[in-house]
PDB file of C-alpha atoms in Angstrom:
ATOM      1  CA  MET A   1      61.936  22.259  96.594  1.00 44.00           C
ATOM      2  CA  GLU A   2      60.196  24.407  93.602  1.00 45.00           C
ATOM      3  CA  GLU A   3      60.541  27.385  96.131  1.00 47.00           C
ATOM      4  CA  GLU A   4      64.125  27.186  96.946  1.00 47.00           C
ATOM      5  CA  GLY A   5      64.518  26.801  93.205  1.00 48.00           C
ATOM      6  CA  GLN A   6      63.089  30.293  92.415  1.00 50.00           C
ATOM      7  CA  ARG A   7      64.920  31.834  95.066  1.00 49.00           C
ATOM      8  CA  PRO A   8      67.535  33.028  92.967  1.00 52.00           C
ATOM      9  CA  LYS A   9      65.040  34.777  90.752  1.00 52.00           C
ATOM     10  CA  LEU A  10      63.436  36.673  93.349  1.00 49.00           C
ATOM     11  CA  ARG A  11      67.217  37.451  94.396  1.00 53.00           C
ATOM     12  CA  LYS A  12      67.661  38.947  90.894  1.00 52.00           C
ATOM     13  CA  ARG A  13      64.631  41.327  90.644  1.00 56.00           C
ATOM     14  CA  ARG A  14      65.146  43.301  94.033  1.00 58.00           C
ATOM     15  CA  VAL A  15      68.968  43.701  92.632  1.00 59.00           C
ATOM     16  CA  ARG A  16      68.318  45.293  89.640  1.00 63.00           C
ATOM     17  CA  PRO A  17      66.114  47.667  90.645  1.00 68.00           C
ATOM     18  CA  ILE A  18      69.543  49.174  92.975  1.00 71.00           C
ATOM     19  CA  ILE A  19      71.473  49.297  90.407  1.00 70.00           C
ATOM     20  CA  ARG A  20      69.269  51.129  88.410  1.00 68.00           C
ATOM     21  CA  ILE A  21      68.758  53.483  90.765  1.00 67.00           C
ATOM     22  CA  ILE A  22      72.742  53.999  91.537  1.00 69.00           C
ATOM     23  CA  PHE A  23      72.982  54.298  87.898  1.00 61.00           C
ATOM     24  CA  GLY A  24      70.631  56.847  88.216  1.00 59.00           C
ATOM     25  CA  ILE A  25      72.167  58.826  90.680  1.00 69.00           C
ATOM     26  CA  ILE A  26      75.403  58.615  89.127  1.00 67.00           C
ATOM     27  CA  VAL A  27      74.128  60.279  86.455  1.00 57.00           C
ATOM     28  CA  VAL A  28      72.622  62.643  87.928  1.00 57.00           C
ATOM     29  CA  ILE A  29      75.632  63.585  89.972  1.00 63.00           C
ATOM     30  CA  LEU A  30      77.186  63.490  86.104  1.00 59.00           C
ATOM     31  CA  VAL A  31      74.999  66.189  84.702  1.00 51.00           C
ATOM     32  CA  ILE A  32      75.437  68.637  88.301  1.00 57.00           C
ATOM     33  CA  VAL A  33      78.638  68.528  86.996  1.00 54.00           C
ATOM     34  CA  VAL A  34      78.739  69.184  83.509  1.00 50.00           C
ATOM     35  CA  ILE A  35      76.427  72.162  84.621  1.00 52.00           C
ATOM     36  CA  VAL A  36      78.539  73.919  87.226  1.00 49.00           C
ATOM     37  CA  VAL A  37      81.808  73.049  85.023  1.00 49.00           C
ATOM     38  CA  LEU A  38      79.781  75.037  81.855  1.00 46.00           C
ATOM     39  CA  ALA A  39      78.268  77.875  84.711  1.00 48.00           C
ATOM     40  CA  LEU A  40      81.846  78.726  85.707  1.00 51.00           C
ATOM     41  CA  ALA A  41      83.527  78.482  81.945  1.00 47.00           C
ATOM     42  CA  LEU A  42      80.396  80.510  81.030  1.00 46.00           C
ATOM     43  CA  ARG A  43      80.976  83.406  83.861  1.00 52.00           C
ATOM     44  CA  ARG A  44      84.743  83.545  83.378  1.00 52.00           C
ATOM     45  CA  THR A  45      83.336  84.211  79.915  1.00 64.00           C
ATOM     46  CA  SER A  46      81.088  86.790  80.678  1.00 86.00           C
ATOM     47  CA  GLU A  47      83.797  88.801  82.657  1.00 92.00           C
ATOM     48  CA  HIS A  48      85.752  88.720  80.133  1.00 92.00           C
ATOM     49  CA  GLU A  49      83.701  89.960  77.613  1.00 93.00           C
ATOM     50  CA  ALA A  50      81.989  92.617  80.473  1.00 94.00           C
ATOM     51  CA  PHE A  51      84.832  93.679  81.569  1.00 96.00           C
ATOM     52  CA  LYS A  52      86.826  94.283  77.833  1.00 96.00           C
ATOM     53  CA  ALA A  53      83.215  95.960  76.602  1.00 95.00           C
ATOM     54  CA  VAL A  54      83.889  98.827  79.735  1.00 96.00           C
ATOM     55  CA  PHE A  55      87.095  99.229  78.684  1.00 97.00           C
ATOM     56  CA  THR A  56      86.876  99.764  74.923  1.00 96.00           C
ATOM     57  CA  SER A  57      83.756 101.836  75.709  1.00 96.00           C
ATOM     58  CA  ARG A  58      85.590 104.028  78.031  1.00 97.00           C
ATOM     59  CA  CYS A  59      88.474 104.554  75.418  1.00 97.00           C
ATOM     60  CA  LYS A  60      86.399 105.119  72.231  1.00 95.00           C
ATOM     61  CA  ALA A  61      85.258 107.725  74.524  1.00 95.00           C
ATOM     62  CA  TYR A  62      87.832 109.412  75.377  1.00 95.00           C
ATOM     63  CA  GLU A  63      89.080 111.990  72.446  1.00 88.00           C
ATOM     64  CA  GLY A  64      92.510 111.716  71.145  1.00 87.00           C
ATOM     65  CA  GLY A  65      92.432 108.974  68.274  1.00 88.00           C
ATOM     66  CA  TYR A  66      93.869 106.063  70.413  1.00 94.00           C
ATOM     67  CA  ASP A  67      93.445 102.719  69.198  1.00 96.00           C
ATOM     68  CA  CYS A  68      91.813 100.922  71.997  1.00 96.00           C
ATOM     69  CA  GLU A  69      92.650  97.324  70.343  1.00 96.00           C
ATOM     70  CA  ARG A  70      96.349  97.502  70.501  1.00 96.00           C
ATOM     71  CA  THR A  71      96.620  99.489  73.925  1.00 97.00           C
ATOM     72  CA  TRP A  72      93.797  96.289  76.158  1.00 97.00           C
ATOM     73  CA  ASN A  73      96.863  94.109  74.087  1.00 96.00           C
ATOM     74  CA  ALA A  74      99.615  95.873  75.849  1.00 97.00           C
ATOM     75  CA  PHE A  75      97.198  96.079  78.691  1.00 98.00           C
ATOM     76  CA  GLU A  76      96.260  92.201  79.576  1.00 96.00           C
ATOM     77  CA  GLN A  77      99.993  91.429  78.985  1.00 96.00           C
ATOM     78  CA  ALA A  78     100.520  91.900  82.103  1.00 97.00           C
ATOM     79  CA  TYR A  79      98.359  90.498  84.176  1.00 98.00           C
ATOM     80  CA  VAL A  80      96.636  87.649  81.717  1.00 97.00           C
ATOM     81  CA  GLY A  81      97.996  83.848  82.627  1.00 96.00           C
ATOM     82  CA  LYS A  82      99.555  85.340  86.334  1.00 97.00           C
ATOM     83  CA  ASP A  83      99.102  84.653  90.150  1.00 97.00           C
ATOM     84  CA  PRO A  84      97.191  88.305  90.921  1.00 97.00           C
ATOM     85  CA  CYS A  85      99.424  88.659  93.569  1.00 97.00           C
ATOM     86  CA  MET A  86     102.514  87.502  91.292  1.00 97.00           C
ATOM     87  CA  VAL A  87     102.320  91.128  89.275  1.00 98.00           C
ATOM     88  CA  PRO A  88     104.639  94.013  89.806  1.00 98.00           C
ATOM     89  CA  PRO A  89     104.347  97.596  89.047  1.00 98.00           C
ATOM     90  CA  ASP A  90     106.933  97.101  85.927  1.00 98.00           C
ATOM     91  CA  SER A  91     104.704  94.601  84.716  1.00 98.00           C
ATOM     92  CA  TYR A  92     102.761  97.750  83.264  1.00 98.00           C
ATOM     93  CA  GLN A  93     105.681  99.134  81.713  1.00 97.00           C
ATOM     94  CA  ALA A  94     103.909  97.739  77.879  1.00 96.00           C
ATOM     95  CA  LEU A  95     100.986  99.711  78.625  1.00 97.00           C
ATOM     96  CA  MET A  96     102.761 102.966  80.057  1.00 97.00           C
ATOM     97  CA  ASP A  97     104.733 103.034  77.174  1.00 96.00           C
ATOM     98  CA  ALA A  98     102.034 102.277  74.149  1.00 95.00           C
ATOM     99  CA  THR A  99     100.061 104.970  76.441  1.00 96.00           C
ATOM    100  CA  PRO A 100     102.363 107.842  78.074  1.00 96.00           C
ATOM    101  CA  PHE A 101     101.345 110.552  80.208  1.00 97.00           C
ATOM    102  CA  LYS A 102     101.028 114.139  78.623  1.00 95.00           C
ATOM    103  CA  PRO A 103     102.779 116.770  80.182  1.00 96.00           C
ATOM    104  CA  ALA A 104      99.804 119.812  81.286  1.00 96.00           C
ATOM    105  CA  CYS A 105     101.396 122.066  82.415  1.00 97.00           C
ATOM    106  CA  ASN A 106     100.494 124.309  85.250  1.00 96.00           C
ATOM    107  CA  ARG A 107      97.188 121.720  85.229  1.00 95.00           C
ATOM    108  CA  MET A 108      98.538 118.980  87.041  1.00 97.00           C
ATOM    109  CA  MET A 109      96.593 118.058  90.357  1.00 97.00           C
ATOM    110  CA  PHE A 110      97.701 114.901  92.561  1.00 98.00           C
ATOM    111  CA  TRP A 111      95.488 114.079  95.978  1.00 98.00           C
ATOM    112  CA  SER A 112      95.071 111.930  99.050  1.00 98.00           C
ATOM    113  CA  LYS A 113      92.300 111.410 100.876  1.00 97.00           C
ATOM    114  CA  THR A 114      90.025 114.412  99.306  1.00 97.00           C
ATOM    115  CA  LYS A 115      89.120 112.100  95.681  1.00 95.00           C
ATOM    116  CA  ASN A 116      85.417 112.749  96.027  1.00 95.00           C
ATOM    117  CA  VAL A 117      86.251 116.851  96.839  1.00 95.00           C
ATOM    118  CA  VAL A 118      88.747 117.403  93.777  1.00 95.00           C
ATOM    119  CA  HIS A 119      87.171 114.975  90.967  1.00 95.00           C
ATOM    120  CA  ASP A 120      83.516 116.685  91.738  1.00 92.00           C
ATOM    121  CA  PHE A 121      85.852 119.847  91.441  1.00 92.00           C
ATOM    122  CA  THR A 122      87.449 118.619  88.400  1.00 91.00           C
ATOM    123  CA  SER A 123      84.573 117.981  86.734  1.00 89.00           C
ATOM    124  CA  LYS A 124      82.985 121.229  86.891  1.00 86.00           C
ATOM    125  CA  ARG A 125      86.085 122.854  86.034  1.00 82.00           C
ATOM    126  CA  GLU A 126      88.373 121.804  83.562  1.00 81.00           C
ATOM    127  CA  CYS A 127      91.208 123.806  85.081  1.00 86.00           C
ATOM    128  CA  PHE A 128      93.101 120.823  86.418  1.00 93.00           C
ATOM    129  CA  ILE A 129      93.326 117.185  85.971  1.00 96.00           C
ATOM    130  CA  THR A 130      93.625 114.247  88.122  1.00 97.00           C
ATOM    131  CA  ILE A 131      95.445 110.936  86.826  1.00 98.00           C
ATOM    132  CA  GLU A 132      91.898 109.738  86.755  1.00 97.00           C
ATOM    133  CA  ASP A 133      91.458 112.526  84.301  1.00 96.00           C
ATOM    134  CA  THR A 134      94.005 111.317  81.701  1.00 97.00           C
ATOM    135  CA  PHE A 135      93.461 108.368  78.938  1.00 97.00           C
ATOM    136  CA  LEU A 136      94.853 105.330  81.394  1.00 97.00           C
ATOM    137  CA  GLY A 137      93.655 106.348  84.608  1.00 97.00           C
ATOM    138  CA  SER A 138      89.779 107.032  83.467  1.00 97.00           C
ATOM    139  CA  LEU A 139      89.650 103.844  81.932  1.00 97.00           C
ATOM    140  CA  LEU A 140      90.568 101.925  84.836  1.00 97.00           C
ATOM    141  CA  ASP A 141      89.033 103.976  87.564  1.00 97.00           C
ATOM    142  CA  GLY A 142      87.130 102.419  89.722  1.00 95.00           C
ATOM    143  CA  LEU A 143      87.389  99.089  88.057  1.00 97.00           C
ATOM    144  CA  THR A 144      88.755  95.556  89.621  1.00 97.00           C
ATOM    145  CA  TRP A 145      90.309  92.785  88.190  1.00 97.00           C
ATOM    146  CA  CYS A 146      92.874  90.215  87.690  1.00 97.00           C
ATOM    147  CA  GLY A 147      94.427  86.871  85.620  1.00 96.00           C
ATOM    148  CA  LYS A 148      94.167  83.290  86.735  1.00 95.00           C
ATOM    149  CA  GLU A 149      97.397  81.176  86.264  1.00 95.00           C
ATOM    150  CA  GLY A 150      96.739  78.486  83.206  1.00 93.00           C
ATOM    151  CA  SER A 151      93.812  81.466  81.880  1.00 94.00           C
ATOM    152  CA  LYS A 152      93.631  83.587  78.758  1.00 93.00           C
ATOM    153  CA  ASP A 153      90.898  85.100  80.414  1.00 94.00           C
ATOM    154  CA  THR A 154      90.325  88.609  82.708  1.00 96.00           C
ATOM    155  CA  PHE A 155      88.037  87.817  85.831  1.00 95.00           C
ATOM    156  CA  THR A 156      86.142  90.589  87.643  1.00 95.00           C
ATOM    157  CA  SER A 157      85.732  88.444  90.879  1.00 91.00           C
ATOM    158  CA  ASP A 158      87.521  86.725  93.222  1.00 91.00           C
ATOM    159  CA  CYS A 159      90.335  89.181  92.301  1.00 95.00           C
ATOM    160  CA  PRO A 160      92.774  89.704  95.497  1.00 94.00           C
ATOM    161  CA  GLY A 161      91.713  92.771  97.626  1.00 90.00           C
ATOM    162  CA  TRP A 162      94.184  96.245  97.491  1.00 90.00           C
ATOM    163  CA  THR A 163      95.828  95.325 100.770  1.00 90.00           C
ATOM    164  CA  SER A 164      95.293  91.408 100.337  1.00 91.00           C
ATOM    165  CA  CYS A 165      99.001  90.631  98.742  1.00 95.00           C
ATOM    166  CA  VAL A 166     101.747  93.779  98.043  1.00 94.00           C
ATOM    167  CA  ASN A 167     101.662  92.696  93.932  1.00 97.00           C
ATOM    168  CA  ASN A 168      97.557  92.444  93.393  1.00 96.00           C
ATOM    169  CA  THR A 169      96.601  93.289  89.660  1.00 97.00           C
ATOM    170  CA  VAL A 170      95.270  96.680  90.769  1.00 97.00           C
ATOM    171  CA  ARG A 171      97.644  97.854  93.365  1.00 97.00           C
ATOM    172  CA  SER A 172     100.806  97.248  90.947  1.00 98.00           C
ATOM    173  CA  PHE A 173      99.071  99.409  88.106  1.00 98.00           C
ATOM    174  CA  TRP A 174      97.554 101.952  90.558  1.00 98.00           C
ATOM    175  CA  ASN A 175     101.710 102.334  91.491  1.00 98.00           C
ATOM    176  CA  LYS A 176     103.157 102.075  88.309  1.00 98.00           C
ATOM    177  CA  ALA A 177     100.653 105.004  86.537  1.00 98.00           C
ATOM    178  CA  SER A 178     101.278 107.242  89.930  1.00 98.00           C
ATOM    179  CA  ALA A 179     104.570 107.324  89.355  1.00 98.00           C
ATOM    180  CA  SER A 180     104.611 107.600  85.572  1.00 98.00           C
ATOM    181  CA  TYR A 181     102.219 110.751  85.464  1.00 98.00           C
ATOM    182  CA  ALA A 182     104.892 112.360  88.780  1.00 98.00           C
ATOM    183  CA  GLU A 183     107.519 111.830  86.164  1.00 98.00           C
ATOM    184  CA  VAL A 184     106.105 114.485  84.239  1.00 98.00           C
ATOM    185  CA  ALA A 185     104.586 116.800  86.316  1.00 98.00           C
ATOM    186  CA  CYS A 186     105.457 120.509  85.709  1.00 98.00           C
ATOM    187  CA  GLY A 187     105.675 123.601  85.818  1.00 98.00           C
ATOM    188  CA  ASN A 188     103.121 125.078  89.068  1.00 97.00           C
ATOM    189  CA  VAL A 189     101.313 121.466  90.191  1.00 98.00           C
ATOM    190  CA  SER A 190      99.002 121.857  92.636  1.00 97.00           C
ATOM    191  CA  VAL A 191      97.875 118.628  95.057  1.00 98.00           C
ATOM    192  CA  MET A 192      94.712 118.813  97.271  1.00 98.00           C
ATOM    193  CA  LEU A 193      95.507 116.833 101.278  1.00 98.00           C
ATOM    194  CA  ASN A 194      92.629 116.578 104.183  1.00 97.00           C
ATOM    195  CA  GLY A 195      93.011 118.981 106.418  1.00 96.00           C
ATOM    196  CA  SER A 196      90.320 116.923 108.410  1.00 95.00           C
ATOM    197  CA  ILE A 197      92.779 114.401 109.506  1.00 96.00           C
ATOM    198  CA  ALA A 198      95.809 114.275 111.467  1.00 96.00           C
ATOM    199  CA  THR A 199      98.280 113.796 108.961  1.00 97.00           C
ATOM    200  CA  PRO A 200      97.642 114.837 106.084  1.00 97.00           C
ATOM    201  CA  PHE A 201     100.502 113.972 104.199  1.00 98.00           C
ATOM    202  CA  HIS A 202     100.993 110.737 105.328  1.00 97.00           C
ATOM    203  CA  PRO A 203     104.229 108.560 104.593  1.00 96.00           C
ATOM    204  CA  ALA A 204     102.312 105.284 103.585  1.00 96.00           C
ATOM    205  CA  SER A 205      99.878 107.001 101.246  1.00 97.00           C
ATOM    206  CA  ILE A 206     100.634 106.862  97.196  1.00 97.00           C
ATOM    207  CA  PHE A 207     101.336 110.877  96.981  1.00 98.00           C
ATOM    208  CA  ALA A 208     103.794 110.107  99.617  1.00 98.00           C
ATOM    209  CA  SER A 209     105.222 106.634  98.830  1.00 97.00           C
ATOM    210  CA  ILE A 210     105.634 107.423  94.843  1.00 98.00           C
ATOM    211  CA  GLU A 211     104.349 110.441  93.535  1.00 98.00           C
ATOM    212  CA  MET A 212     106.742 112.834  94.874  1.00 97.00           C
ATOM    213  CA  LYS A 213     109.578 110.402  94.467  1.00 97.00           C
ATOM    214  CA  ASN A 214     108.705 110.703  90.957  1.00 98.00           C
ATOM    215  CA  PHE A 215     108.872 114.445  90.927  1.00 98.00           C
ATOM    216  CA  ASN A 216     111.213 115.922  88.350  1.00 98.00           C
ATOM    217  CA  PRO A 217     112.915 119.536  89.567  1.00 97.00           C
ATOM    218  CA  VAL A 218     113.706 120.142  86.321  1.00 97.00           C
ATOM    219  CA  ILE A 219     110.523 120.271  84.838  1.00 98.00           C
ATOM    220  CA  MET A 220     108.887 121.276  88.020  1.00 98.00           C
ATOM    221  CA  ASN A 221     108.585 124.921  89.549  1.00 98.00           C
ATOM    222  CA  SER A 222     106.451 124.242  92.853  1.00 98.00           C
ATOM    223  CA  LEU A 223     104.588 121.934  94.374  1.00 98.00           C
ATOM    224  CA  ASN A 224     101.237 124.196  95.997  1.00 97.00           C
ATOM    225  CA  VAL A 225      98.891 122.745  98.429  1.00 98.00           C
ATOM    226  CA  VAL A 226      95.775 122.974  99.214  1.00 97.00           C
ATOM    227  CA  LEU A 227      94.467 121.877 102.120  1.00 97.00           C
ATOM    228  CA  VAL A 228      90.912 121.356 102.080  1.00 97.00           C
ATOM    229  CA  THR A 229      89.361 122.464 105.984  1.00 95.00           C
ATOM    230  CA  GLN A 230      85.809 121.249 107.388  1.00 90.00           C
ATOM    231  CA  GLU A 231      84.596 124.184 110.125  1.00 84.00           C
ATOM    232  CA  LYS A 232      86.509 122.236 112.793  1.00 81.00           C
ATOM    233  CA  LYS A 233      89.981 122.267 111.446  1.00 83.00           C
ATOM    234  CA  VAL A 234      92.442 119.367 113.166  1.00 93.00           C
ATOM    235  CA  SER A 235      95.126 119.972 110.152  1.00 95.00           C
ATOM    236  CA  ASN A 236      97.038 123.564 109.211  1.00 96.00           C
ATOM    237  CA  CYS A 237      99.548 124.417 107.235  1.00 97.00           C
ATOM    238  CA  SER A 238     101.811 124.447 110.014  1.00 96.00           C
ATOM    239  CA  SER A 239     100.899 121.403 111.287  1.00 96.00           C
ATOM    240  CA  GLN A 240     104.064 118.690 111.620  1.00 97.00           C
ATOM    241  CA  SER A 241     102.903 115.938 108.891  1.00 97.00           C
ATOM    242  CA  LEU A 242     102.582 119.771 106.093  1.00 97.00           C
ATOM    243  CA  LYS A 243     106.368 120.023 107.913  1.00 97.00           C
ATOM    244  CA  ASP A 244     107.408 116.368 107.073  1.00 97.00           C
ATOM    245  CA  LEU A 245     106.205 117.813 103.348  1.00 98.00           C
ATOM    246  CA  GLN A 246     108.561 120.045 103.261  1.00 97.00           C
ATOM    247  CA  LYS A 247     111.336 118.576 104.419  1.00 96.00           C
ATOM    248  CA  VAL A 248     111.312 115.742 101.579  1.00 96.00           C
ATOM    249  CA  LEU A 249     110.544 117.940  99.162  1.00 97.00           C
ATOM    250  CA  ASP A 250     113.692 118.288  96.676  1.00 96.00           C
ATOM    251  CA  LYS A 251     114.882 121.747  97.521  1.00 94.00           C
ATOM    252  CA  GLY A 252     114.354 122.792  93.591  1.00 96.00           C
ATOM    253  CA  ILE A 253     111.307 123.060  94.170  1.00 98.00           C
ATOM    254  CA  ALA A 254     109.456 125.648  95.540  1.00 98.00           C
ATOM    255  CA  TYR A 255     106.551 125.332  98.713  1.00 98.00           C
ATOM    256  CA  SER A 256     103.391 126.992  99.304  1.00 97.00           C
ATOM    257  CA  CYS A 257     100.195 125.713 101.353  1.00 97.00           C
ATOM    258  CA  LYS A 258      96.447 127.299 101.810  1.00 96.00           C
ATOM    259  CA  GLU A 259      93.930 126.215 103.887  1.00 96.00           C
ATOM    260  CA  VAL A 260      90.409 125.932 101.795  1.00 94.00           C
ATOM    261  CA  PRO A 261      87.328 124.740 103.324  1.00 94.00           C
ATOM    262  CA  GLU A 262      85.991 122.371 101.313  1.00 94.00           C
ATOM    263  CA  SER A 263      82.162 124.652 101.404  1.00 92.00           C
ATOM    264  CA  GLN A 264      84.621 127.231  99.786  1.00 90.00           C
ATOM    265  CA  ILE A 265      85.487 124.513  96.579  1.00 91.00           C
ATOM    266  CA  GLN A 266      82.227 123.618  95.695  1.00 88.00           C
ATOM    267  CA  GLU A 267      81.033 127.083  95.728  1.00 87.00           C
ATOM    268  CA  CYS A 268      83.897 128.356  93.404  1.00 85.00           C
ATOM    269  CA  ALA A 269      83.327 124.854  91.382  1.00 82.00           C
ATOM    270  CA  SER A 270      79.522 125.343  91.201  1.00 81.00           C
ATOM    271  CA  GLN A 271      79.692 128.979  89.540  1.00 77.00           C
ATOM    272  CA  SER A 272      81.728 128.891  86.710  1.00 63.00           C
ATOM    273  CA  LYS A 273      82.924 126.250  83.843  1.00 61.00           C
ATOM    274  CA  THR A 274      85.797 128.459  82.704  1.00 65.00           C
ATOM    275  CA  CYS A 275      89.409 128.772  85.055  1.00 68.00           C
ATOM    276  CA  GLY A 276      90.551 130.444  87.869  1.00 64.00           C
ATOM    277  CA  SER A 277      92.005 130.303  91.133  1.00 66.00           C
ATOM    278  CA  CYS A 278      89.740 128.806  93.743  1.00 81.00           C
ATOM    279  CA  TRP A 279      91.503 129.362  96.288  1.00 82.00           C
TER     280      TRP A 279
END
C-alpha cells in the first residue's frame, strides 16, 4: 500500500521536467521572434539611412546650391507608404516642380542602347549633357528604391524590378524625368543610337515612346542622330529603323544622321577636354 501511495508523487516528478522543457522551448522561440523582428527593423532603418546618405551626399556634391532637405522631402512624397507597383510617373510631379530641369541649348544629348559609350564621352568632354548629368539624374542614377504600405521608410531591397510592374517606383521616376528633360530640349539636340543592332530606334524605348513625344518644335531646331557603329555594321543611316524615326519626328524639327565608329568617339574624347565635334 505504501508503494501504491507513492506512485502519484513519482508521476508529478516526471511531469515537472517536461513542463520546464516546454517552457524553455517557448522562451527560446519568443527570443528568436524578437531577434528577427528587431533585425528586420534595424535592416529597414539601415536601408533608409544608407539610401538617404547617398542621396544627400550626391546632392551636396552637385554644383548649384540646391536645398537637399527640401529635395529629399519632395522625392519621398512620391513613393513613401505606397505599394511599390502603384507609383505612376505623375507621383514625381512635385519633385520636378521643386527642381525643374534647366535648358542647355545645343548641348543636350539623348541616348538609347548606348549608355556606356555616351557617358564615357560626356565624362571626358563637357560638350554635351545627358539626363544622368543633370541634378536630378545624378542623384538617382544607378540606384534602386521603393516604399511599402504602412511604412515611412525607404527600402532598397525587395523592390520590384524594372519589368515587374508598369508603375514601379524606379521606372516611373525615369519615365517622368525623361519626359520633363525632353520638354526643355532646345536648339540643336543630339541622340546617340546603337548601330550594332537591327532597330537602333526601337518604338518601345524611352527615347521613342517618351522623349521624342515631348520634344517642342518651338524651342528645338534640329535632332542630330549619332549612329555609333562597330567594325561590322548592322544598321546605317538608311536603315528602316531610322526612316521610322523621321516619320514620327515633328516636321518643324530638322533631321540629320551620321554613322560614327565607336573607336572614333573614344579617341576624340581622350584627346582633348575642350568642346568640339567628334563626328
